[in-house]
Structure formats: C-alpha cells, structure tokens
Tab-separated table of C-alpha atoms (C1' of nucleotides) in Angstrom:
chain	number	residue	atom	x	y	z
A	195	MET	CA	34.144	45.799	105.022
A	196	SER	CA	33.858	42.314	103.582
A	197	GLU	CA	34.957	43.388	100.105
A	198	LEU	CA	38.158	44.945	101.359
A	199	ASP	CA	39.864	41.745	102.350
A	200	LEU	CA	39.587	39.566	99.282
A	201	GLN	CA	40.440	36.362	101.039
A	202	PRO	CA	40.017	36.471	104.811
A	203	GLU	CA	43.499	35.485	105.912
A	204	ILE	CA	44.233	32.440	103.832
A	205	ALA	CA	47.131	34.058	102.082
A	206	MET	CA	48.575	36.417	104.667
A	207	ARG	CA	51.747	34.430	105.170
A	208	GLU	CA	52.156	33.990	101.439
A	209	GLN	CA	51.469	37.664	100.819
A	210	LEU	CA	54.180	38.548	103.308
A	211	LEU	CA	56.630	36.134	101.748
A	212	LYS	CA	55.928	37.523	98.312
A	213	ALA	CA	56.317	41.133	99.339
A	214	ALA	CA	59.413	40.328	101.378
A	215	THR	CA	60.952	38.500	98.451
A	216	ARG	CA	60.461	41.477	96.202
A	217	LEU	CA	61.721	44.033	98.687
A	218	PHE	CA	64.720	42.029	99.881
A	219	ALA	CA	65.673	41.451	96.257
A	220	GLU	CA	65.315	45.112	95.357
A	221	ARG	CA	66.903	46.751	98.392
A	222	GLY	CA	68.770	44.031	100.220
A	223	TYR	CA	68.398	42.769	103.775
A	224	GLY	CA	69.843	45.815	105.503
A	225	GLY	CA	68.006	48.151	103.178
A	226	THR	CA	64.573	46.684	103.851
A	227	SER	CA	62.731	47.422	107.089
A	228	LEU	CA	59.968	45.330	108.558
A	229	GLN	CA	57.842	48.459	108.501
A	230	ARG	CA	58.145	48.646	104.736
A	231	ILE	CA	57.236	45.008	104.240
A	232	ALA	CA	54.251	45.386	106.532
A	233	ASP	CA	53.122	48.484	104.648
A	234	ALA	CA	53.417	46.609	101.362
A	235	VAL	CA	50.720	44.164	102.417
A	236	GLY	CA	48.695	46.641	104.451
A	237	ILE	CA	49.162	45.402	107.997
A	238	ARG	CA	51.095	46.655	111.028
A	239	LYS	CA	54.638	45.714	111.799
A	240	ALA	CA	53.571	43.948	114.976
A	241	SER	CA	51.199	41.775	112.971
A	242	LEU	CA	54.029	40.814	110.686
A	243	LEU	CA	56.043	39.711	113.689
A	244	TYR	CA	53.187	37.452	114.643
A	245	HIS	CA	53.695	35.414	111.465
A	246	PHE	CA	57.479	35.484	111.562
A	247	PRO	CA	59.227	35.699	114.928
A	248	SER	CA	62.034	37.928	113.683
A	249	LYS	CA	63.443	39.645	110.637
A	250	VAL	CA	66.056	36.989	109.983
A	251	ALA	CA	63.377	34.300	110.300
A	252	LEU	CA	61.393	36.022	107.571
A	253	TYR	CA	64.481	36.368	105.436
A	254	ASP	CA	65.395	32.729	105.882
A	255	ALA	CA	61.866	31.708	105.004
A	256	VAL	CA	62.088	33.716	101.792
A	257	LEU	CA	65.379	32.109	100.918
A	258	SER	CA	64.415	28.560	101.725
A	259	GLU	CA	61.207	28.885	99.734
A	260	LEU	CA	63.252	29.979	96.753
A	261	LEU	CA	65.643	27.079	97.090
A	262	SER	CA	62.915	24.499	97.506
A	263	ARG	CA	61.306	25.814	94.340
A	264	TRP	CA	64.622	25.347	92.582
A	265	ASN	CA	65.135	21.885	93.979
A	266	GLU	CA	61.781	20.673	92.801
A	267	SER	CA	62.221	21.932	89.257
A	268	LEU	CA	65.706	20.718	88.430
A	269	PRO	CA	65.763	16.935	88.866
A	270	LYS	CA	62.873	16.466	86.446
A	271	LEU	CA	64.785	18.210	83.728
A	272	LEU	CA	67.925	16.237	84.326
A	273	LEU	CA	66.003	13.017	83.916
A	274	ALA	CA	63.910	14.194	80.999
A	275	ALA	CA	66.860	14.852	78.707
A	276	GLN	CA	68.152	11.992	76.628
A	277	THR	CA	71.306	12.701	74.666
A	278	SER	CA	74.249	14.578	76.132
A	279	ARG	CA	73.627	17.533	73.847
A	280	ASP	CA	70.005	17.471	74.891
A	281	ARG	CA	70.967	17.372	78.511
A	282	PHE	CA	73.195	20.360	78.079
A	283	GLU	CA	70.542	22.485	76.452
A	284	TRP	CA	67.932	21.482	78.959
A	285	VAL	CA	69.949	22.134	82.057
A	286	ILE	CA	71.209	25.511	80.987
A	287	HIS	CA	67.794	26.493	79.762
A	288	ALA	CA	66.320	25.409	83.056
A	289	GLY	CA	68.651	27.668	84.963
A	290	MET	CA	68.003	30.526	82.616
A	291	ASP	CA	64.254	30.185	82.745
A	292	PHE	CA	64.320	29.870	86.513
A	293	PHE	CA	66.012	33.230	86.806
A	294	ARG	CA	64.227	34.931	83.956
A	295	GLU	CA	60.835	33.809	85.179
A	296	ASP	CA	61.350	35.938	88.271
A	297	ARG	CA	64.479	38.011	88.262
A	298	ASN	CA	64.115	38.627	91.968
A	299	ARG	CA	65.419	35.118	92.470
A	300	ALA	CA	68.741	35.875	90.862
A	301	ARG	CA	68.996	39.169	92.691
A	302	LEU	CA	68.252	37.540	95.997
A	303	LEU	CA	70.814	34.808	95.556
A	304	VAL	CA	73.529	37.162	94.391
A	305	ARG	CA	72.797	39.466	97.295
A	306	ASP	CA	73.082	36.628	99.748
A	307	MET	CA	76.366	35.523	98.201
A	308	LEU	CA	77.688	38.995	98.865
A	309	ASP	CA	76.141	39.490	102.290
A	310	ARG	CA	76.791	36.100	103.853
A	311	PRO	CA	79.444	34.271	101.837
A	312	GLU	CA	80.096	31.578	104.403
A	313	HIS	CA	76.398	30.889	104.872
A	314	MET	CA	75.804	30.725	101.130
A	315	ARG	CA	78.777	28.432	100.721
A	316	LYS	CA	77.249	25.778	102.935
A	317	LEU	CA	73.913	26.257	101.272
A	318	ILE	CA	75.288	25.920	97.770
A	319	LEU	CA	77.269	22.931	98.837
A	320	THR	CA	74.314	20.976	100.139
A	321	HIS	CA	71.962	21.963	97.343
A	322	THR	CA	74.176	21.620	94.305
A	323	GLN	CA	77.200	19.511	95.119
A	324	GLU	CA	75.690	16.260	93.958
A	325	TRP	CA	74.510	17.309	90.555
A	326	VAL	CA	77.642	19.324	89.927
A	327	LYS	CA	79.434	16.028	90.354
A	328	ILE	CA	77.071	14.308	87.944
A	329	ILE	CA	77.504	16.952	85.282
A	330	CYS	CA	81.272	16.846	85.697
A	331	ASP	CA	81.284	13.109	85.129
A	332	VAL	CA	79.235	13.536	81.980
A	333	LEU	CA	81.621	16.214	80.781
A	334	ARG	CA	84.670	14.028	81.364
A	335	GLN	CA	82.986	11.172	79.553
A	336	GLY	CA	82.376	13.525	76.665
A	337	GLN	CA	86.028	14.450	76.681
A	338	GLU	CA	87.022	10.809	76.363
A	339	ASN	CA	84.525	10.319	73.578
A	340	GLY	CA	85.919	13.298	71.732
A	341	ARG	CA	82.704	15.264	71.849
A	342	VAL	CA	83.710	17.739	74.539
A	343	ARG	CA	86.711	20.000	74.151
A	344	PRO	CA	89.682	18.349	75.834
A	345	ASP	CA	91.070	21.553	77.322
A	346	LEU	CA	87.833	22.315	79.159
A	347	ASP	CA	88.003	22.374	82.954
A	348	PRO	CA	84.684	20.806	84.002
A	349	GLU	CA	84.272	22.274	87.469
A	350	ALA	CA	85.494	25.697	86.464
A	351	TYR	CA	83.281	25.599	83.408
A	352	ILE	CA	80.222	24.954	85.517
A	353	VAL	CA	81.042	27.712	87.965
A	354	ASN	CA	81.526	30.151	85.111
A	355	VAL	CA	78.218	29.154	83.599
A	356	VAL	CA	76.649	29.796	86.986
A	357	HIS	CA	78.261	33.218	86.981
A	358	LEU	CA	76.736	33.840	83.585
A	359	LEU	CA	73.365	32.832	84.948
A	360	CYS	CA	73.758	35.151	87.902
A	361	GLY	CA	74.355	37.899	85.403
A	362	PHE	CA	70.634	37.958	84.831
A	363	ALA	CA	70.349	39.449	88.295
A	364	ALA	CA	71.748	42.673	86.931
A	365	ALA	CA	70.521	42.266	83.394
A	366	ASP	CA	68.191	45.232	83.665
A	367	THR	CA	71.267	47.353	84.068
A	368	THR	CA	73.861	45.692	81.879
A	369	ALA	CA	71.588	44.837	78.982
A	370	PHE	CA	71.342	48.551	78.435
A	371	LEU	CA	74.606	48.302	76.558
A	372	LEU	CA	72.863	46.346	73.838
A	373	GLU	CA	71.193	49.468	72.608
A	374	PRO	CA	71.772	52.584	74.680
A	375	SER	CA	68.956	54.488	73.036
A	376	GLY	CA	66.646	52.167	74.926
A	377	GLU	CA	64.071	51.837	72.201
A	378	THR	CA	63.643	48.093	72.211
A	379	GLU	CA	61.815	46.656	75.190
A	380	ASN	CA	63.578	44.546	77.762
A	381	PRO	CA	62.200	41.146	76.687
A	382	VAL	CA	63.803	41.576	73.283
A	383	LYS	CA	67.160	42.382	74.863
A	384	PHE	CA	66.903	39.440	77.205
A	385	GLU	CA	66.234	37.233	74.232
A	386	ARG	CA	69.430	38.419	72.600
A	387	MET	CA	71.327	37.941	75.855
A	388	SER	CA	69.950	34.449	76.305
A	389	ASN	CA	70.722	33.401	72.765
A	390	GLU	CA	74.275	34.631	72.903
A	391	PHE	CA	74.683	33.097	76.330
A	392	MET	CA	73.577	29.729	75.020
A	393	ARG	CA	75.808	30.070	71.990
A	394	MET	CA	78.834	30.877	74.138
A	395	ALA	CA	78.216	28.044	76.555
A	396	ARG	CA	77.637	25.603	73.706
A	397	THR	CA	80.585	26.660	71.582
A	398	ALA	CA	82.972	26.619	74.517
A	399	LEU	CA	81.772	23.147	75.434
A	400	PHE	CA	81.481	20.960	72.347
A	401	LEU	CA	84.078	20.112	69.781
A	402	PRO	CA	82.894	20.811	66.258
A	403	ARG	CA	81.865	17.820	64.213
A	404	VAL	CA	84.977	16.251	62.745
A	405	GLU	CA	86.326	17.847	59.571
A	406	THR	CA	83.692	20.607	59.539
A	407	PRO	CA	85.305	23.421	61.515
A	408	LEU	CA	82.119	25.423	61.994
A	409	ALA	CA	80.195	24.798	65.178
A	410	PHE	CA	77.155	26.073	63.419
A	411	GLY	CA	73.841	24.604	62.445
A	412	GLU	CA	74.619	21.374	64.222
A	413	THR	CA	72.081	18.607	64.392
A	414	ASN	CA	71.759	17.001	67.743
A	415	GLU	CA	71.714	13.327	68.420
A	416	THR	CA	74.094	11.046	70.297
B	26	MET	CA	101.118	60.455	121.931
B	27	SER	CA	103.122	61.295	118.860
B	28	GLU	CA	103.736	57.666	117.988
B	29	LEU	CA	100.061	56.838	117.926
B	30	ASP	CA	99.211	58.746	114.784
B	31	LEU	CA	101.676	57.436	112.225
B	32	GLN	CA	101.134	60.198	109.730
B	33	PRO	CA	99.602	63.338	111.203
B	34	GLU	CA	96.549	63.698	109.028
B	35	ILE	CA	97.919	63.367	105.565
B	36	ALA	CA	95.850	60.336	104.772
B	37	MET	CA	92.662	60.787	106.780
B	38	ARG	CA	90.435	61.218	103.773
B	39	GLU	CA	92.130	58.334	102.004
B	40	GLN	CA	91.904	56.158	105.093
B	41	LEU	CA	88.195	56.848	105.248
B	42	LEU	CA	87.729	56.090	101.576
B	43	LYS	CA	89.629	52.860	101.925
B	44	ALA	CA	87.720	51.686	104.977
B	45	ALA	CA	84.417	52.744	103.452
B	46	THR	CA	85.225	50.884	100.253
B	47	ARG	CA	85.883	47.696	102.155
B	48	LEU	CA	82.841	47.966	104.380
B	49	PHE	CA	80.403	49.020	101.665
B	50	ALA	CA	81.655	46.126	99.550
B	51	GLU	CA	81.306	43.632	102.371
B	52	ARG	CA	77.994	44.697	103.863
B	53	GLY	CA	76.377	46.975	101.327
B	54	TYR	CA	75.213	50.556	101.643
B	55	GLY	CA	72.273	49.915	103.934
B	56	GLY	CA	74.256	47.446	105.991
B	57	THR	CA	77.108	49.810	106.760
B	58	SER	CA	76.717	52.590	109.314
B	59	LEU	CA	78.814	55.714	109.484
B	60	GLN	CA	79.642	54.739	113.044
B	61	ARG	CA	81.269	51.551	111.836
B	62	ILE	CA	83.324	53.307	109.207
B	63	ALA	CA	84.458	55.884	111.726
B	64	ASP	CA	85.409	53.151	114.184
B	65	ALA	CA	87.395	51.393	111.476
B	66	VAL	CA	89.743	54.351	111.183
B	67	GLY	CA	89.621	55.354	114.836
B	68	ILE	CA	87.808	58.675	114.739
B	69	ARG	CA	84.339	59.829	115.752
B	70	LYS	CA	81.362	59.793	113.480
B	71	ALA	CA	81.114	63.582	113.602
B	72	SER	CA	84.686	63.851	112.393
B	73	LEU	CA	83.866	61.618	109.465
B	74	LEU	CA	81.034	63.948	108.535
B	75	TYR	CA	83.536	66.768	108.445
B	76	HIS	CA	85.337	65.108	105.535
B	77	PHE	CA	82.189	63.961	103.750
B	78	PRO	CA	79.017	65.966	104.158
B	79	SER	CA	76.730	62.945	104.149
B	80	LYS	CA	76.636	59.194	103.835
B	81	VAL	CA	75.662	59.225	100.193
B	82	ALA	CA	78.444	61.707	99.490
B	83	LEU	CA	80.945	59.278	100.983
B	84	TYR	CA	79.437	56.439	99.025
B	85	ASP	CA	79.554	58.386	95.785
B	86	ALA	CA	83.152	59.307	96.464
B	87	VAL	CA	84.028	55.659	96.938
B	88	LEU	CA	82.310	54.768	93.711
B	89	SER	CA	83.734	57.549	91.614
B	90	GLU	CA	87.226	56.806	92.850
B	91	LEU	CA	86.797	53.211	91.748
B	92	LEU	CA	85.566	54.248	88.327
B	93	SER	CA	88.322	56.774	87.776
B	94	ARG	CA	90.848	54.096	88.632
B	95	TRP	CA	89.241	51.905	85.979
B	96	ASN	CA	89.145	54.654	83.422
B	97	GLU	CA	92.814	55.413	83.792
B	98	SER	CA	93.908	51.803	83.398
B	99	LEU	CA	91.888	50.722	80.403
B	100	PRO	CA	92.761	53.029	77.496
B	101	LYS	CA	96.462	52.268	77.816
B	102	LEU	CA	95.802	48.593	77.353
B	103	LEU	CA	93.571	49.136	74.370
B	104	LEU	CA	96.291	51.108	72.646
B	105	ALA	CA	99.131	48.847	73.698
B	106	ALA	CA	97.755	45.756	71.984
B	107	GLN	CA	98.595	45.207	68.337
B	108	THR	CA	96.851	42.288	66.709
B	109	SER	CA	93.193	41.550	67.204
B	110	ARG	CA	93.977	38.376	69.123
B	111	ASP	CA	96.343	40.370	71.260
B	112	ARG	CA	93.749	42.987	71.882
B	113	PHE	CA	91.266	40.386	72.980
B	114	GLU	CA	93.611	38.812	75.489
B	115	TRP	CA	94.713	42.142	76.848
B	116	VAL	CA	91.309	43.635	77.351
B	117	ILE	CA	89.819	40.610	79.042
B	118	HIS	CA	92.895	40.168	81.147
B	119	ALA	CA	92.740	43.816	82.131
B	120	GLY	CA	89.200	43.422	83.378
B	121	MET	CA	90.058	40.257	85.207
B	122	ASP	CA	93.105	41.679	86.895
B	123	PHE	CA	91.221	44.823	87.835
B	124	PHE	CA	88.688	42.789	89.752
B	125	ARG	CA	91.055	40.189	91.084
B	126	GLU	CA	93.498	42.790	92.318
B	127	ASP	CA	90.861	43.963	94.741
B	128	ARG	CA	87.720	41.912	94.790
B	129	ASN	CA	85.940	44.666	96.680
B	130	ARG	CA	85.699	46.478	93.382
B	131	ALA	CA	83.622	43.775	91.786
B	132	ARG	CA	81.494	43.442	94.884
B	133	LEU	CA	80.888	47.156	95.021
B	134	LEU	CA	79.871	47.428	91.404
B	135	VAL	CA	77.574	44.450	91.532
B	136	ARG	CA	75.987	45.793	94.698
B	137	ASP	CA	75.364	49.129	93.078
B	138	MET	CA	73.847	47.468	90.038
B	139	LEU	CA	71.383	45.781	92.367
B	140	ASP	CA	70.754	48.746	94.650
B	141	ARG	CA	70.460	51.546	92.133
B	142	PRO	CA	69.896	50.082	88.679
B	143	GLU	CA	68.905	53.318	87.035
B	144	HIS	CA	71.850	55.182	88.508
B	145	MET	CA	74.281	52.486	87.448
B	146	ARG	CA	72.770	52.451	83.983
B	147	LYS	CA	73.687	56.080	83.387
B	148	LEU	CA	77.086	55.509	84.920
B	149	ILE	CA	77.859	52.485	82.797
B	150	LEU	CA	76.631	54.295	79.767
B	151	THR	CA	78.931	57.269	80.139
B	152	HIS	CA	81.941	55.239	81.201
B	153	THR	CA	81.824	52.322	78.804
B	154	GLN	CA	79.631	53.157	75.864
B	155	GLU	CA	82.421	54.418	73.662
B	156	TRP	CA	84.786	51.511	73.980
B	157	VAL	CA	81.969	48.997	73.776
B	158	LYS	CA	81.315	50.522	70.380
B	159	ILE	CA	84.974	50.216	69.437
B	160	ILE	CA	85.176	46.584	70.436
B	161	CYS	CA	81.965	45.811	68.591
B	162	ASP	CA	83.389	47.323	65.432
B	163	VAL	CA	86.503	45.215	65.774
B	164	LEU	CA	84.374	42.139	66.296
B	165	ARG	CA	82.297	42.808	63.212
B	166	GLN	CA	85.426	43.376	61.189
B	167	GLY	CA	86.677	40.037	62.433
B	168	GLN	CA	83.454	38.448	61.308
B	169	GLU	CA	83.934	39.786	57.783
B	170	ASN	CA	87.529	38.601	57.769
B	171	GLY	CA	86.425	35.135	58.838
B	172	ARG	CA	88.347	35.187	62.094
B	173	VAL	CA	85.422	35.740	64.411
B	174	ARG	CA	82.515	33.337	64.557
B	175	PRO	CA	79.768	34.610	62.261
B	176	ASP	CA	76.920	33.681	64.604
B	177	LEU	CA	78.336	35.762	67.454
B	178	ASP	CA	76.247	38.710	68.658
B	179	PRO	CA	78.878	41.363	69.435
B	180	GLU	CA	77.010	43.476	71.957
B	181	ALA	CA	75.467	40.517	73.734
B	182	TYR	CA	78.844	38.810	73.775
B	183	ILE	CA	80.425	41.763	75.524
B	184	VAL	CA	77.680	42.010	78.094
B	185	ASN	CA	77.995	38.319	78.856
B	186	VAL	CA	81.739	38.645	79.249
B	187	VAL	CA	81.085	41.476	81.673
B	188	HIS	CA	78.733	39.198	83.575
B	189	LEU	CA	81.500	36.627	83.733
B	190	LEU	CA	83.831	39.266	85.093
B	191	CYS	CA	81.299	40.292	87.715
B	192	GLY	CA	81.267	36.688	88.785
B	193	PHE	CA	84.534	37.342	90.535
B	194	ALA	CA	82.544	39.392	93.017
B	195	ALA	CA	81.116	36.203	94.412
B	196	ALA	CA	84.044	33.973	93.564
B	197	ASP	CA	84.864	33.366	97.202
B	198	THR	CA	81.538	31.623	97.434
B	199	THR	CA	81.077	29.967	94.076
B	200	ALA	CA	84.649	28.795	93.604
B	201	PHE	CA	83.969	26.505	96.504
B	202	LEU	CA	82.391	24.131	94.033
B	203	LEU	CA	85.768	23.520	92.460
B	204	GLU	CA	86.801	21.412	95.390
B	205	PRO	CA	84.330	21.283	98.252
B	206	SER	CA	86.853	19.843	100.661
B	207	GLY	CA	88.448	23.265	100.603
B	208	GLU	CA	92.008	22.067	100.750
B	209	THR	CA	93.487	24.160	97.990
B	210	GLU	CA	93.891	27.807	98.782
B	211	ASN	CA	91.812	30.427	97.045
B	212	PRO	CA	94.500	31.770	94.697
B	213	VAL	CA	94.800	28.342	93.106
B	214	LYS	CA	91.054	28.156	92.558
B	215	PHE	CA	90.965	31.638	91.116
B	216	GLU	CA	93.678	30.632	88.723
B	217	ARG	CA	91.588	27.729	87.503
B	218	MET	CA	88.567	30.000	87.226
B	219	SER	CA	90.495	32.601	85.291
B	220	ASN	CA	91.996	30.096	82.901
B	221	GLU	CA	88.689	28.476	82.125
B	222	PHE	CA	87.062	31.881	81.820
B	223	MET	CA	89.662	32.942	79.265
B	224	ARG	CA	89.303	29.683	77.410
B	225	MET	CA	85.534	30.045	77.204
B	226	ALA	CA	85.657	33.638	76.075
B	227	ARG	CA	88.310	32.812	73.483
B	228	THR	CA	86.701	29.679	72.135
B	229	ALA	CA	83.303	31.297	71.850
B	230	LEU	CA	84.859	34.214	69.993
B	231	PHE	CA	87.340	32.999	67.398
B	232	LEU	CA	86.848	30.599	64.563
B	233	PRO	CA	89.394	27.815	64.606
B	234	ARG	CA	92.277	28.111	62.147
B	235	VAL	CA	91.119	26.723	58.824
B	236	GLU	CA	91.364	22.944	58.488
B	237	THR	CA	92.646	22.421	62.039
B	238	PRO	CA	89.473	21.945	64.074
B	239	LEU	CA	91.098	22.331	67.478
B	240	ALA	CA	91.139	25.779	69.003
B	241	PHE	CA	94.070	24.654	71.016
B	242	GLY	CA	97.651	25.735	71.286
B	243	GLU	CA	97.102	28.595	68.874
B	244	THR	CA	99.909	30.942	68.015
B	245	ASN	CA	98.905	34.544	67.934
B	246	GLU	CA	99.683	36.948	65.182
B	247	THR	CA	97.572	38.878	62.713
C	795	DA	C1'	100.941	88.586	118.890
C	796	DG	C1'	96.815	87.361	117.169
C	797	DA	C1'	93.354	86.299	113.503
C	798	DG	C1'	91.980	82.615	110.922
C	799	DC	C1'	91.703	78.005	109.487
C	800	DA	C1'	91.799	72.866	109.509
C	801	DC	C1'	90.649	69.151	112.086
C	802	DC	C1'	88.668	66.463	115.705
C	803	DC	C1'	86.005	66.408	119.579
C	804	DT	C1'	81.585	66.022	123.010
C	805	DA	C1'	76.822	66.437	123.244
C	806	DC	C1'	72.751	66.305	121.319
C	807	DC	C1'	68.740	65.732	117.879
C	808	DA	C1'	64.537	63.560	115.738
C	809	DA	C1'	63.614	59.502	113.255
C	810	DT	C1'	63.707	54.852	112.610
C	811	DC	C1'	65.212	50.354	113.709
C	812	DG	C1'	63.800	45.352	115.389
C	813	DG	C1'	61.091	43.620	118.915
C	814	DT	C1'	57.639	43.095	123.174
C	815	DA	C1'	53.310	43.535	126.017
C	816	DG	C1'	48.860	43.355	126.137
C	817	DA	C1'	44.076	44.712	124.679
C	818	DC	C1'	40.405	43.935	121.322
C	819	DG	C1'	37.198	41.512	118.078
C	820	DG	C1'	35.639	37.565	115.742
C	821	DA	C1'	35.345	33.062	114.930
C	822	DT	C1'	35.403	28.004	116.791
C	823	DT	C1'	34.413	24.776	120.222
C	824	DG	C1'	32.897	22.798	124.696
D	220	DC	C1'	26.488	30.815	126.946
D	221	DA	C1'	31.310	30.661	128.318
D	222	DA	C1'	35.983	29.531	127.146
D	223	DT	C1'	39.488	29.518	123.975
D	224	DC	C1'	42.204	30.527	120.264
D	225	DC	C1'	43.739	33.268	116.170
D	226	DG	C1'	44.953	37.343	113.989
D	227	DT	C1'	45.448	42.074	114.231
D	228	DC	C1'	45.768	46.014	116.634
D	229	DT	C1'	47.791	50.208	119.756
D	230	DA	C1'	51.364	51.551	122.570
D	231	DC	C1'	55.663	51.275	123.954
D	232	DC	C1'	60.786	49.836	124.539
D	233	DG	C1'	65.943	50.664	124.213
D	234	DA	C1'	69.277	50.906	120.667
D	235	DT	C1'	70.983	52.794	116.618
D	236	DT	C1'	70.536	55.522	112.589
D	237	DG	C1'	72.244	59.849	109.743
D	238	DG	C1'	73.101	64.417	110.866
D	239	DT	C1'	73.848	69.175	113.574
D	240	DA	C1'	75.781	72.614	116.898
D	241	DG	C1'	79.378	74.292	118.833
D	242	DG	C1'	83.564	74.030	121.719
D	243	DG	C1'	88.465	73.222	121.840
D	244	DT	C1'	93.421	72.638	119.927
D	245	DG	C1'	97.198	73.436	117.205
D	246	DC	C1'	99.153	75.240	112.867
D	247	DT	C1'	99.893	78.978	109.598
D	248	DC	C1'	99.938	83.414	107.756
D	249	DT	C1'	100.031	88.249	108.390
DNA sequence: AGAGCACCCTACCAATCGGTAGACGGATTG
DNA sequence: CAATCCGTCTACCGATTGGTAGGGTGCTCT
C-alpha cells in the first residue's frame, strides 16, 4: 500500500493542475468534467473539490499558473538581448519556444480567447500592454533610423505576430498540409513551420541592407 | 396568431442552422446545449431533434454548410485573377473577407481544430489539398523567375498565412492591443489589422523590384 | 371524405453535471 | 492518551444533459 502512492500527498494539487491543464486544453472548459479530471489523477471528484472550491476556481488556477510562468520567462529575454535585431530574434523565439515547449499553453489561451473574450481582453491588457508599448517604441525608432520598413504598422504587426504564434495551438492539424502523406514526424514539420515563421516575421520587419536588395544571409549587429 | 410566425416554416431548418452556428462559435460544442439552440429560435428541444437526429448531426451540418460555402467561393477567385501578383492579392483577400464577413466562421473552424484535430485534419486535407498544391507550384515558379523570395518555404508559408487568417477568430480580443483605450470602433481596427496582414504576407513573399530596394508603392502587372 | 404526411408539441427517460454533508483513517500536537 | 486537523472517502442533492415515445394539428393528395 505504501508503494502505490509514490509521494504521499506532496504533489496532489500540482497533479490536479497538470491534469486539468491538459484536459482543459484538449477538450475545453465545457467539454471537461470534474469527474474526468479526478479520474485522471486517481481520486474522487469530491476530493478534487477539497483542493479547489469549484470548477471555475480550478480553471482560473490553471490559467493564472500559465500566465505567471509566461511573465517570469519574458522579461529576462528582453533584457538579455543587445542589438535591435538580436532583440527581435530573441523575443519571437521566446514566444515560439514557450508555446512549442508545451502546446497545451497555446491551446488553452486560444480557447479562452474564444470562450471569454472580454475576460481575456482585460487579462491580455494587464499582462502585455507595457511591453507591447516598449516594442512599438523600438519599432518606431527603427523606422526613423531606416532599419525598419517605413510602411509597417507597429501595433498591428505585433498583433499579427501574436496570431502567428497562436497558430501553434492548431499546428498538429494545420501542419499536416506540409506533407499530407504524413511520413515525416511532427518535430520536423514544426521546425519547418518555425523557420518560415521567423523568416516571414523578419522579412516583413527589416529593410534590406542598402543597395543589396536581398534580405538574405544578413549579418546582425547594430 | 398568424402574425407571430413570419414565414410559416419555410426557414425552420435554416433558422436552426444559423442559430446553431452562432452559438457553437461563441460557446463551443460542449458549451452549447440543444435546449439553448431551441430557445434561440423559439421551439422546443424535441422539435429541434426532429430536424436533426442528434447533436453531432446538427454540428456536422453547421460545419459542412460552412465548408461548402467556402468551396463555392474560392475557385472563382482563383480563375478570375490574371497575373501572379493579382492572384496573390485575390486569394488572400478572399480568405480574409470570408472570415471577416462572418467571424463566426473563423471561430468555428479554430474551435474544431482544437476539439477534433484528427477529424479536422481529414477535412482540411480533402478540401484544401489540391489548391495548396496549385499555389505551391505557382510559388516555386515565381522562385525560378526571381519574383518570389528564394528562401521562402512554400508549404510552410501557406500554413502560416492560414494561421494569420485564423487570427481573425480572436480578433475581437487581440485587436484590443491596437489601442487599449478602446475609442476607435472595431471595423477601424480590423482595417488596420487587415492592411498590415496583407503587407506582411506580401513583403515576405515577393522580392523587391530589381535595384529599387523598397517594396512599396508597387505597380502590379506580370 | 379520409388516409397520410410534415411539423411541433408535452411528458418522460437514464445519465451526468457541479457541488454538499458528513463519516473515516492517519498523522500531528497538546 | 485525547484532541485536532488534513485528506480522502461514500452517499447524496437538484439541475441539466442528449435523446425517446407518442399525441395532436393542419395540409395535401387521392
């Protein structure tokens, strides 16, 4: 009886959060019952409701844990980068890795955008408004310096890049178009998707080096 | 009593489809009950189940109607365009308008991608595979002709553009970042989003005209 | 006139939903 | 040892779920 429960109860709450994250991401809030979550970790529904007072409380906990994880990983990257080109690569890569590392995150966020738009709006506002502003300033500086394309719309550009990132939520489905036969494994496809994504974002952002029309094989420093 | 039912029963099935489309898009499959759909059109749940044998049947009907609408609008556009630049603008615009015309479409598709990935995979395959191939061929031709950027990955590019399109599903939420104060009305924001989206897709696709580095104010013919 | 059909209804079903009440066992603490 | 607390349990709640059975009602076709 002692070898059945690996750790006594240290991780029960975390186990629940993990299982709930997966299930909410896969089947949505309405499509996931407390029963199912409880089954996933091998306890009874009533025991689940001891740890979280209600279903929405559990859901909110899942969501806020995700956001805190995001909030703790981003600022470092913003500070770490040096040149503007660096900063670009780093930030986009950060977002991409964050979603690719656990695709449930993207799914969860997209789902919440669809299920509770007004709620997500506030949430996005408080969690991203400031650094959206920062990035926009950098972009406008770049436009004055002649490094960033002058016809780029900074805010709209960022939102579209976010949309591209969210695309990874459904990448398991859409990436199928890369090679319908389905021979290559998913990681390979994601690599192609990521590379092209980065190329698109980069090309649509920077002006080519003067007098060499190709935005291709660029070296990056200030 | 005769003025209550505007048209006798001509449109009952269509009314149901319309209401179901809206509700499924807003709250998802699991989050929408037959009761609610029936209420939305003012009949009883049992009467709904006369028109559609089950919930999934209704859902499938909603989905297949959406797809047929898409299938009937696309080929025309593909044929109508003449030059390759034309074709590009037309196709992307077609997708954009299709989703913007009724944002429930985007929401519904994205939801289904999340809810039933494997199902959507088959569906996407049968409905889009052929013209993805066509577009890819055109892109590769363009690469040989020196009009399309040589480092572009055709398939991955298309998938990413699709992701961008799907972004309109959540645009009500994300477009908030354009101007957090929320003064401008949504149509204005969507216009900005669309313009920047087109600019990104275009810039990341075409090589600039030789010796003029700006992809800006281009005239379009062969 | 009357048989059939299309359409909507009321009434009901078992199953599941989120959530509560309270008992039990095993530690911790006085 | 007794008291207490924590975590899980069984048992139950009313509401709602998707779905069925069958009874009208009115229209059409013979």
